[in-house]
PDB file of C-alpha atoms in Angstrom:
ATOM      1  CA  GLU A   1    -140.518-227.850 -34.931  1.00 83.00           C
ATOM      2  CA  ALA A   2    -138.622-227.120 -31.772  1.00 80.00           C
ATOM      3  CA  GLN A   3    -138.716-223.441 -31.150  1.00 93.00           C
ATOM      4  CA  VAL A   4    -139.021-220.450 -28.931  1.00 97.00           C
ATOM      5  CA  THR A   5    -141.695-217.890 -29.864  1.00 97.00           C
ATOM      6  CA  GLN A   6    -142.213-214.365 -28.859  1.00 97.00           C
ATOM      7  CA  ASN A   7    -144.850-211.763 -29.414  1.00 97.00           C
ATOM      8  CA  PRO A   8    -145.086-209.037 -30.458  1.00 97.00           C
ATOM      9  CA  ARG A   9    -141.940-208.832 -32.667  1.00 96.00           C
ATOM     10  CA  TYR A  10    -142.171-205.074 -32.857  1.00 97.00           C
ATOM     11  CA  LEU A  11    -143.663-202.648 -30.386  1.00 97.00           C
ATOM     12  CA  ILE A  12    -143.756-198.960 -30.150  1.00 97.00           C
ATOM     13  CA  THR A  13    -145.262-197.574 -26.940  1.00 96.00           C
ATOM     14  CA  VAL A  14    -145.296-194.500 -24.743  1.00 96.00           C
ATOM     15  CA  THR A  15    -143.837-193.925 -21.278  1.00 97.00           C
ATOM     16  CA  GLY A  16    -145.833-195.353 -18.565  1.00 96.00           C
ATOM     17  CA  LYS A  17    -148.215-197.749 -20.617  1.00 97.00           C
ATOM     18  CA  LYS A  18    -147.980-201.194 -19.124  1.00 97.00           C
ATOM     19  CA  LEU A  19    -147.105-203.905 -21.658  1.00 97.00           C
ATOM     20  CA  THR A  20    -146.418-207.590 -21.761  1.00 98.00           C
ATOM     21  CA  VAL A  21    -144.057-209.605 -24.212  1.00 98.00           C
ATOM     22  CA  THR A  22    -144.996-213.145 -24.381  1.00 98.00           C
ATOM     23  CA  CYS A  23    -142.577-216.054 -24.637  1.00 98.00           C
ATOM     24  CA  SER A  24    -143.478-219.714 -25.262  1.00 98.00           C
ATOM     25  CA  GLN A  25    -141.384-222.814 -25.925  1.00 97.00           C
ATOM     26  CA  ASN A  26    -142.438-226.314 -27.075  1.00 96.00           C
ATOM     27  CA  MET A  27    -139.317-228.327 -25.926  1.00 95.00           C
ATOM     28  CA  ASN A  28    -140.399-228.953 -22.373  1.00 94.00           C
ATOM     29  CA  HIS A  29    -137.361-226.860 -21.025  1.00 94.00           C
ATOM     30  CA  GLU A  30    -137.187-226.199 -17.332  1.00 94.00           C
ATOM     31  CA  TYR A  31    -134.968-223.151 -17.732  1.00 94.00           C
ATOM     32  CA  MET A  32    -136.127-219.994 -19.396  1.00 96.00           C
ATOM     33  CA  SER A  33    -134.692-216.450 -19.280  1.00 96.00           C
ATOM     34  CA  TRP A  34    -135.002-212.869 -20.697  1.00 97.00           C
ATOM     35  CA  TYR A  35    -132.086-210.761 -22.138  1.00 96.00           C
ATOM     36  CA  ARG A  36    -131.896-207.385 -23.595  1.00 96.00           C
ATOM     37  CA  GLN A  37    -129.460-206.541 -26.278  1.00 93.00           C
ATOM     38  CA  ASP A  38    -128.068-203.046 -26.664  1.00 92.00           C
ATOM     39  CA  PRO A  39    -125.305-201.848 -28.851  1.00 87.00           C
ATOM     40  CA  GLY A  40    -121.875-201.957 -27.190  1.00 83.00           C
ATOM     41  CA  LEU A  41    -123.276-203.815 -24.039  1.00 87.00           C
ATOM     42  CA  GLY A  42    -124.034-207.270 -25.553  1.00 86.00           C
ATOM     43  CA  LEU A  43    -126.574-209.431 -23.992  1.00 91.00           C
ATOM     44  CA  ARG A  44    -127.623-208.746 -20.384  1.00 92.00           C
ATOM     45  CA  GLN A  45    -129.853-211.184 -18.545  1.00 94.00           C
ATOM     46  CA  ILE A  46    -133.019-209.604 -16.948  1.00 97.00           C
ATOM     47  CA  TYR A  47    -134.708-212.424 -15.205  1.00 96.00           C
ATOM     48  CA  TYR A  48    -134.552-216.225 -15.310  1.00 95.00           C
ATOM     49  CA  SER A  49    -136.631-219.154 -14.181  1.00 95.00           C
ATOM     50  CA  MET A  50    -135.340-222.572 -13.215  1.00 92.00           C
ATOM     51  CA  ASN A  51    -138.797-224.112 -13.190  1.00 92.00           C
ATOM     52  CA  VAL A  52    -142.604-223.355 -12.806  1.00 94.00           C
ATOM     53  CA  GLU A  53    -143.089-220.877  -9.972  1.00 93.00           C
ATOM     54  CA  VAL A  54    -139.278-220.358  -9.604  1.00 92.00           C
ATOM     55  CA  THR A  55    -138.008-217.005 -10.834  1.00 95.00           C
ATOM     56  CA  ASP A  56    -134.998-214.939  -9.995  1.00 94.00           C
ATOM     57  CA  LYS A  57    -133.295-211.647 -10.953  1.00 95.00           C
ATOM     58  CA  GLY A  58    -130.612-211.503 -13.470  1.00 93.00           C
ATOM     59  CA  ASP A  59    -128.167-208.716 -14.029  1.00 91.00           C
ATOM     60  CA  VAL A  60    -130.647-205.922 -14.934  1.00 96.00           C
ATOM     61  CA  PRO A  61    -133.999-206.612 -13.418  1.00 97.00           C
ATOM     62  CA  GLU A  62    -135.105-203.162 -12.526  1.00 97.00           C
ATOM     63  CA  GLY A  63    -138.379-202.042 -14.253  1.00 97.00           C
ATOM     64  CA  TYR A  64    -139.330-205.590 -15.200  1.00 98.00           C
ATOM     65  CA  LYS A  65    -141.470-208.430 -13.831  1.00 98.00           C
ATOM     66  CA  VAL A  66    -141.863-212.040 -14.890  1.00 98.00           C
ATOM     67  CA  SER A  67    -143.981-214.870 -14.006  1.00 96.00           C
ATOM     68  CA  ARG A  68    -143.842-218.695 -14.672  1.00 97.00           C
ATOM     69  CA  LYS A  69    -147.120-220.213 -14.083  1.00 97.00           C
ATOM     70  CA  GLU A  70    -146.746-222.798 -16.805  1.00 96.00           C
ATOM     71  CA  LYS A  71    -143.563-224.467 -17.969  1.00 96.00           C
ATOM     72  CA  ARG A  72    -143.871-223.444 -21.558  1.00 97.00           C
ATOM     73  CA  ASN A  73    -144.627-219.639 -20.904  1.00 98.00           C
ATOM     74  CA  PHE A  74    -142.517-217.000 -19.482  1.00 98.00           C
ATOM     75  CA  PRO A  75    -143.967-213.498 -19.988  1.00 98.00           C
ATOM     76  CA  LEU A  76    -141.983-210.298 -19.436  1.00 98.00           C
ATOM     77  CA  ILE A  77    -143.983-207.484 -18.035  1.00 98.00           C
ATOM     78  CA  LEU A  78    -143.101-203.761 -18.100  1.00 97.00           C
ATOM     79  CA  GLU A  79    -145.385-202.098 -15.568  1.00 95.00           C
ATOM     80  CA  SER A  80    -144.457-198.541 -16.427  1.00 97.00           C
ATOM     81  CA  PRO A  81    -142.088-198.427 -19.449  1.00 97.00           C
ATOM     82  CA  SER A  82    -139.382-195.824 -19.760  1.00 97.00           C
ATOM     83  CA  PRO A  83    -137.343-194.682 -22.763  1.00 97.00           C
ATOM     84  CA  ASN A  84    -134.219-196.306 -21.266  1.00 96.00           C
ATOM     85  CA  GLN A  85    -136.013-199.647 -21.767  1.00 98.00           C
ATOM     86  CA  THR A  86    -135.934-199.263 -25.505  1.00 98.00           C
ATOM     87  CA  SER A  87    -134.043-202.258 -26.539  1.00 97.00           C
ATOM     88  CA  LEU A  88    -134.111-205.570 -28.459  1.00 96.00           C
ATOM     89  CA  TYR A  89    -135.412-208.377 -26.120  1.00 97.00           C
ATOM     90  CA  PHE A  90    -134.762-212.089 -26.393  1.00 97.00           C
ATOM     91  CA  CYS A  91    -136.413-214.821 -24.647  1.00 97.00           C
ATOM     92  CA  ALA A  92    -134.350-218.189 -24.289  1.00 96.00           C
ATOM     93  CA  SER A  93    -134.891-221.719 -22.966  1.00 96.00           C
ATOM     94  CA  ARG A  94    -132.864-224.798 -22.279  1.00 93.00           C
ATOM     95  CA  ARG A  95    -132.637-227.834 -20.115  1.00 89.00           C
ATOM     96  CA  THR A  96    -131.273-227.539 -16.601  1.00 85.00           C
ATOM     97  CA  ARG A  97    -129.370-230.892 -16.693  1.00 81.00           C
ATOM     98  CA  GLY A  98    -127.655-230.678 -20.151  1.00 73.00           C
ATOM     99  CA  PRO A  99    -127.072-230.473 -22.846  1.00 77.00           C
ATOM    100  CA  TYR A 100    -126.886-226.816 -22.217  1.00 82.00           C
ATOM    101  CA  GLU A 101    -127.558-225.541 -25.594  1.00 87.00           C
ATOM    102  CA  GLN A 102    -129.720-222.458 -25.256  1.00 92.00           C
ATOM    103  CA  TYR A 103    -132.608-221.704 -27.747  1.00 94.00           C
ATOM    104  CA  PHE A 104    -133.506-218.177 -28.415  1.00 96.00           C
ATOM    105  CA  GLY A 105    -136.669-216.543 -29.602  1.00 96.00           C
ATOM    106  CA  PRO A 106    -136.630-214.267 -32.696  1.00 95.00           C
ATOM    107  CA  GLY A 107    -136.516-211.102 -30.597  1.00 96.00           C
ATOM    108  CA  THR A 108    -138.852-208.163 -29.671  1.00 97.00           C
ATOM    109  CA  ARG A 109    -137.799-204.772 -30.684  1.00 96.00           C
ATOM    110  CA  LEU A 110    -139.321-202.294 -28.203  1.00 98.00           C
ATOM    111  CA  THR A 111    -139.383-198.590 -28.558  1.00 98.00           C
ATOM    112  CA  VAL A 112    -140.578-196.488 -25.686  1.00 97.00           C
ATOM    113  CA  THR A 113    -141.206-192.775 -26.469  1.00 96.00           C
TER     114      THR A 113
ATOM    115  CA  ALA B   1    -116.788-214.108 -10.481  1.00 73.00           C
ATOM    116  CA  GLN B   2    -117.225-215.558 -13.852  1.00 79.00           C
ATOM    117  CA  ARG B   3    -116.388-213.392 -16.850  1.00 88.00           C
ATOM    118  CA  VAL B   4    -116.040-213.662 -20.595  1.00 93.00           C
ATOM    119  CA  THR B   5    -114.045-211.188 -22.509  1.00 95.00           C
ATOM    120  CA  GLN B   6    -114.170-210.625 -26.218  1.00 95.00           C
ATOM    121  CA  PRO B   7    -111.564-208.019 -26.721  1.00 95.00           C
ATOM    122  CA  GLU B   8    -112.492-207.013 -30.315  1.00 95.00           C
ATOM    123  CA  LYS B   9    -115.928-205.293 -30.795  1.00 93.00           C
ATOM    124  CA  LEU B  10    -115.338-205.129 -34.503  1.00 96.00           C
ATOM    125  CA  LEU B  11    -113.363-207.364 -36.838  1.00 97.00           C
ATOM    126  CA  SER B  12    -113.166-206.884 -40.557  1.00 97.00           C
ATOM    127  CA  VAL B  13    -111.277-209.396 -42.873  1.00 97.00           C
ATOM    128  CA  PHE B  14    -111.288-210.010 -46.593  1.00 97.00           C
ATOM    129  CA  LYS B  15    -112.888-213.074 -48.164  1.00 96.00           C
ATOM    130  CA  GLY B  16    -110.526-216.059 -48.201  1.00 97.00           C
ATOM    131  CA  ALA B  17    -108.368-214.718 -45.353  1.00 97.00           C
ATOM    132  CA  PRO B  18    -108.126-216.590 -42.034  1.00 97.00           C
ATOM    133  CA  VAL B  19    -110.333-215.447 -39.157  1.00 97.00           C
ATOM    134  CA  GLU B  20    -109.720-215.571 -35.387  1.00 97.00           C
ATOM    135  CA  LEU B  21    -112.333-214.171 -32.826  1.00 98.00           C
ATOM    136  CA  LYS B  22    -110.662-214.092 -29.511  1.00 97.00           C
ATOM    137  CA  CYS B  23    -112.510-215.102 -26.270  1.00 97.00           C
ATOM    138  CA  ASN B  24    -110.905-215.255 -22.730  1.00 96.00           C
ATOM    139  CA  TYR B  25    -112.708-216.284 -19.630  1.00 94.00           C
ATOM    140  CA  SER B  26    -112.263-216.429 -16.021  1.00 91.00           C
ATOM    141  CA  TYR B  27    -113.884-219.118 -13.997  1.00 85.00           C
ATOM    142  CA  SER B  28    -112.942-221.041 -10.976  1.00 78.00           C
ATOM    143  CA  GLY B  29    -114.405-224.388 -11.813  1.00 76.00           C
ATOM    144  CA  SER B  30    -114.261-226.534 -15.012  1.00 77.00           C
ATOM    145  CA  PRO B  31    -115.610-224.399 -17.801  1.00 79.00           C
ATOM    146  CA  GLU B  32    -118.190-225.386 -20.502  1.00 88.00           C
ATOM    147  CA  LEU B  33    -117.870-222.852 -23.338  1.00 92.00           C
ATOM    148  CA  PHE B  34    -119.845-222.046 -26.425  1.00 94.00           C
ATOM    149  CA  TRP B  35    -119.970-219.802 -29.390  1.00 96.00           C
ATOM    150  CA  TYR B  36    -123.247-218.343 -30.533  1.00 96.00           C
ATOM    151  CA  VAL B  37    -123.784-216.455 -33.749  1.00 96.00           C
ATOM    152  CA  GLN B  38    -126.345-213.976 -34.738  1.00 95.00           C
ATOM    153  CA  TYR B  39    -126.838-213.235 -38.405  1.00 95.00           C
ATOM    154  CA  SER B  40    -128.376-209.893 -39.496  1.00 91.00           C
ATOM    155  CA  ARG B  41    -132.050-209.689 -38.170  1.00 85.00           C
ATOM    156  CA  GLN B  42    -132.115-213.191 -36.889  1.00 89.00           C
ATOM    157  CA  ARG B  43    -132.027-214.904 -33.602  1.00 92.00           C
ATOM    158  CA  LEU B  44    -128.942-216.042 -31.755  1.00 93.00           C
ATOM    159  CA  GLN B  45    -128.074-219.714 -32.474  1.00 93.00           C
ATOM    160  CA  LEU B  46    -125.440-222.128 -31.208  1.00 93.00           C
ATOM    161  CA  LEU B  47    -122.442-222.423 -33.437  1.00 94.00           C
ATOM    162  CA  LEU B  48    -120.393-224.741 -31.426  1.00 91.00           C
ATOM    163  CA  ARG B  49    -119.509-225.937 -28.011  1.00 89.00           C
ATOM    164  CA  HIS B  50    -116.079-227.036 -26.717  1.00 83.00           C
ATOM    165  CA  ILE B  51    -117.101-230.460 -25.234  1.00 78.00           C
ATOM    166  CA  SER B  52    -118.365-231.579 -28.817  1.00 78.00           C
ATOM    167  CA  ARG B  53    -114.915-230.694 -30.464  1.00 74.00           C
ATOM    168  CA  GLU B  54    -116.765-230.345 -33.614  1.00 79.00           C
ATOM    169  CA  SER B  55    -116.327-228.108 -36.728  1.00 81.00           C
ATOM    170  CA  ILE B  56    -119.399-226.111 -37.889  1.00 85.00           C
ATOM    171  CA  LYS B  57    -119.414-224.169 -41.000  1.00 90.00           C
ATOM    172  CA  GLY B  58    -115.594-224.523 -41.162  1.00 91.00           C
ATOM    173  CA  PHE B  59    -115.216-222.976 -37.712  1.00 94.00           C
ATOM    174  CA  THR B  60    -113.322-224.534 -34.896  1.00 93.00           C
ATOM    175  CA  ALA B  61    -112.556-223.587 -31.337  1.00 93.00           C
ATOM    176  CA  ASP B  62    -110.181-225.096 -28.898  1.00 86.00           C
ATOM    177  CA  LEU B  63    -110.281-224.652 -25.244  1.00 89.00           C
ATOM    178  CA  ASN B  64    -106.879-223.637 -23.808  1.00 90.00           C
ATOM    179  CA  LYS B  65    -107.152-223.967 -20.020  1.00 88.00           C
ATOM    180  CA  GLY B  66    -103.605-222.647 -19.509  1.00 90.00           C
ATOM    181  CA  GLU B  67    -104.330-219.410 -21.339  1.00 91.00           C
ATOM    182  CA  THR B  68    -108.045-219.554 -20.355  1.00 92.00           C
ATOM    183  CA  SER B  69    -109.028-218.830 -23.938  1.00 94.00           C
ATOM    184  CA  PHE B  70    -111.566-220.275 -26.458  1.00 95.00           C
ATOM    185  CA  HIS B  71    -110.737-218.605 -29.775  1.00 96.00           C
ATOM    186  CA  LEU B  72    -112.905-219.135 -32.708  1.00 96.00           C
ATOM    187  CA  LYS B  73    -111.117-219.869 -35.948  1.00 96.00           C
ATOM    188  CA  LYS B  74    -111.699-220.259 -39.600  1.00 96.00           C
ATOM    189  CA  PRO B  75    -109.081-220.762 -42.195  1.00 96.00           C
ATOM    190  CA  PHE B  76    -110.806-219.173 -45.169  1.00 96.00           C
ATOM    191  CA  ALA B  77    -113.607-216.685 -44.400  1.00 96.00           C
ATOM    192  CA  GLN B  78    -116.574-216.422 -46.583  1.00 96.00           C
ATOM    193  CA  GLU B  79    -119.067-213.490 -46.965  1.00 96.00           C
ATOM    194  CA  GLU B  80    -121.900-215.369 -45.404  1.00 96.00           C
ATOM    195  CA  ASP B  81    -119.754-215.467 -42.174  1.00 97.00           C
ATOM    196  CA  SER B  82    -120.583-211.777 -41.574  1.00 97.00           C
ATOM    197  CA  ALA B  83    -122.432-211.780 -38.295  1.00 97.00           C
ATOM    198  CA  MET B  84    -122.214-211.018 -34.469  1.00 95.00           C
ATOM    199  CA  TYR B  85    -120.452-213.723 -32.541  1.00 97.00           C
ATOM    200  CA  TYR B  86    -120.695-214.211 -28.851  1.00 96.00           C
ATOM    201  CA  CYS B  87    -118.594-216.380 -26.642  1.00 96.00           C
ATOM    202  CA  ALA B  88    -120.389-217.758 -23.618  1.00 94.00           C
ATOM    203  CA  LEU B  89    -119.538-219.760 -20.513  1.00 92.00           C
ATOM    204  CA  ILE B  90    -122.079-221.636 -18.411  1.00 88.00           C
ATOM    205  CA  ARG B  91    -121.876-221.618 -14.652  1.00 77.00           C
ATOM    206  CA  HIS B  92    -122.929-225.072 -13.343  1.00 72.00           C
ATOM    207  CA  GLN B  93    -123.368-224.113  -9.673  1.00 70.00           C
ATOM    208  CA  GLY B  94    -126.599-222.440  -8.393  1.00 69.00           C
ATOM    209  CA  ALA B  95    -128.384-220.560 -11.181  1.00 69.00           C
ATOM    210  CA  GLN B  96    -126.541-222.267 -14.114  1.00 77.00           C
ATOM    211  CA  LYS B  97    -126.172-218.942 -15.641  1.00 82.00           C
ATOM    212  CA  LEU B  98    -124.827-218.496 -19.233  1.00 87.00           C
ATOM    213  CA  VAL B  99    -122.401-215.670 -19.129  1.00 89.00           C
ATOM    214  CA  PHE B 100    -121.962-213.937 -22.497  1.00 92.00           C
ATOM    215  CA  GLY B 101    -119.091-211.863 -23.728  1.00 93.00           C
ATOM    216  CA  GLN B 102    -119.930-208.552 -25.244  1.00 92.00           C
ATOM    217  CA  GLY B 103    -119.727-209.897 -28.731  1.00 94.00           C
ATOM    218  CA  THR B 104    -117.666-209.356 -31.826  1.00 96.00           C
ATOM    219  CA  ARG B 105    -119.115-208.014 -35.071  1.00 96.00           C
ATOM    220  CA  LEU B 106    -117.271-209.845 -38.026  1.00 98.00           C
ATOM    221  CA  THR B 107    -117.572-208.244 -41.459  1.00 97.00           C
ATOM    222  CA  ILE B 108    -116.132-210.188 -44.397  1.00 97.00           C
ATOM    223  CA  ASN B 109    -115.115-207.883 -47.185  1.00 95.00           C
ATOM    224  CA  PRO B 110    -115.509-209.186 -50.792  1.00 92.00           C
TER     225      PRO B 110
END
């Protein structure tokens, strides 16, 4: 089954404790990205990757890091989480040459206290 | 700059009534537009795209380049249509970014 998976689905952590949210896709998509979803603000892109070893900032990259060492994986790293990073996070993937349907992961609900 | 505007954050209609979720965009090139839906506690999924000119779950959307709109319509709402709906536009140049509107939460009342 074609899908995007994320882990963990729920995470409660404390300020400053480094964490990683994993994302994996099995569709051989070149493009992957991370979004955060907040009430009233919709979806905002954090980082994206056009292919292996190619990453770039989205709209709200501050406080986040990513890496793309393999085509299927695109982890999101919070080196020193803060309460304002409490949010619902989605990973997504798609082709770069169409069709441009974007597939989303199930989401990770992160709470930073 | 590319922008997608969904003027209604909340929309509530009764079952069986027509539904229209508004979406306006600004884009200098030839746009490719989508509607995504997110049911409660589920991931976002593609509902429809303008190039397919299809009808999914009774929903249709027509691209109006003159009015720069891509409104989503359904003639008779059903309770299972209650969800969050996002209009999105893809920018083909450069980073090929998918630009989302802020979303409209649709509630269908019985």
